[in-house]
């Protein structure tokens, strides 16, 4: 009815008219006028500035409210190269101000009822609740502990609503028996291997099914990606269910990009019913990487850390995000992605620490081509005391061509291939031997990575990117076959270990 409500024509698709009292609207205007120029405030109505070194995180196109994505670099945001990664700036400033430990607090998703509203009103209400006199005297106290406690008594309830109650603590899982075979083997100290199988892009599942059969004996669990590069494929949960039917243990990946808080919780309940016992929470590639027409790039309901927090509480506290009790809670082993080569190792270690606190029990890392750099990252994790709280499976991708190596290095966020390896691939390509060279590089890397077994590394995660038939050969030649390995059945004997042409 544009004739009667002309203002709506200039509004975003969803933006309800609200008849807020004049006082609130004035406060809103003043808050925007002050916080906009000072902190880059976007008036999300759920202010986190104190936890983010006084830089508004709402500039992040992935809507990340708990730290950078795996593509963060010092130079720029990987989604929009015209701007810096806002989370790099936040981490950098927080370390300089010695406020980095504040970044560990698990922050809630947006309360969309508050979008566009002011936060100062909440602060005033909280001051009244605590008592203005108590607040003033507490803030003027000589003891810094009293000052900080008073400050927290006002601001913590504002940023941590009752339905969230995030903190900076580690929460050990509240169950005894391993939720999955992957967890059982990791607990038993076995060096495990997982591998990725690409879900099909058509309704025909033969190839995927064959790949599952092919790699099943060689790995402990099979990952199913969730629409990589933001391009739709068969759902990860459906592939996981098919894998169970074929006798393989799946790791179901869930990308925050495609989920709302409601969809996420409903999906993991369904996955639990299907017998899926390993879940990997990731942010997901930005819509920017998707083929056109692209969907909105600026609205993501939940981030990967929030996903872990929600799923851990569903399992351990039998509770939905809205507080409803789950009579029979789901069982699963929770994982997350880690990115040793994005931004700086100390930043990434802090980010990983936060994921462990939120609920991550295992990490599958981004691709590693430089074991020495990975060691720096491991040392940073050790300094944070998280290595005994999480199992780390290091990401390995055998390179097939020099073109692929260049693409990985230049285009894939968080992947760095050292120059000597690039030169080896280039020379091998010229002599028509690129695939074999790629396999040899992967085998050499695995030997280097295995030196960190017992020092933080617990296994490998092979991402063959459509070259699944190479997985058996790599696992066999690297000497990382699973305990109790049973060779493939005779009917599959003709599927010899793949040898590159
Ligand atoms: S690089 Fe990632 S975390 Fe940083 S601003 Fe871009 S999307 Fe956000």
Short mmCIF file of N, CA and C and ligand atoms in Angstrom, two decimals, residues 60-62 67-69 71-72 77-79 84-87, ligand 1:
data_model
loop_
_atom_site.label_atom_id
_atom_site.label_comp_id
_atom_site.label_asym_id
_atom_site.label_seq_id
_atom_site.Cartn_x
_atom_site.Cartn_y
_atom_site.Cartn_z
N UNK A 60 31.93 -6.93 9.16
CA UNK A 60 32.33 -8.21 8.55
C UNK A 60 31.18 -8.72 7.67
N UNK A 61 31.44 -8.94 6.38
CA UNK A 61 30.35 -9.37 5.50
C UNK A 61 29.82 -10.76 5.83
N UNK A 62 30.59 -11.53 6.61
CA UNK A 62 30.08 -12.85 7.00
C UNK A 62 29.28 -12.77 8.29
N UNK A 67 34.95 -13.57 15.95
CA UNK A 67 36.31 -13.69 15.45
C UNK A 67 36.34 -13.90 13.95
N UNK A 68 37.57 -13.88 13.40
CA UNK A 68 37.71 -13.93 11.94
C UNK A 68 37.35 -15.27 11.35
N UNK A 69 37.06 -15.26 10.06
CA UNK A 69 36.86 -16.53 9.35
C UNK A 69 38.24 -17.04 8.92
N UNK A 71 39.59 -17.02 6.21
CA UNK A 71 40.19 -16.30 5.09
C UNK A 71 40.79 -14.98 5.50
N UNK A 72 40.81 -14.71 6.81
CA UNK A 72 41.29 -13.41 7.29
C UNK A 72 42.79 -13.22 7.02
N UNK A 77 39.86 -8.03 3.51
CA UNK A 77 38.81 -9.03 3.68
C UNK A 77 38.75 -9.85 2.39
N UNK A 78 38.61 -11.15 2.51
CA UNK A 78 38.63 -11.96 1.29
C UNK A 78 37.32 -11.87 0.52
N UNK A 79 36.25 -11.46 1.20
CA UNK A 79 34.97 -11.31 0.50
C UNK A 79 34.96 -10.00 -0.29
N UNK A 84 39.59 -3.60 4.71
CA UNK A 84 40.41 -4.50 5.53
C UNK A 84 39.53 -5.55 6.21
N UNK A 85 40.13 -6.65 6.61
CA UNK A 85 39.38 -7.61 7.43
C UNK A 85 39.18 -6.96 8.79
N UNK A 86 37.92 -6.70 9.10
CA UNK A 86 37.63 -5.98 10.34
C UNK A 86 38.09 -6.78 11.56
N UNK A 87 38.05 -8.10 11.43
CA UNK A 87 38.47 -8.94 12.56
C UNK A 87 39.97 -8.94 12.73
S1 LIG B 1 38.05 -11.90 5.96
FE1 LIG B 1 36.41 -13.09 6.89
S2 LIG B 1 36.34 -12.36 9.03
FE2 LIG B 1 37.52 -10.86 7.90
S3 LIG B 1 36.01 -9.30 7.37
FE3 LIG B 1 36.18 -10.71 5.62
S4 LIG B 1 34.59 -12.24 5.96
FE4 LIG B 1 34.85 -11.15 7.89
#
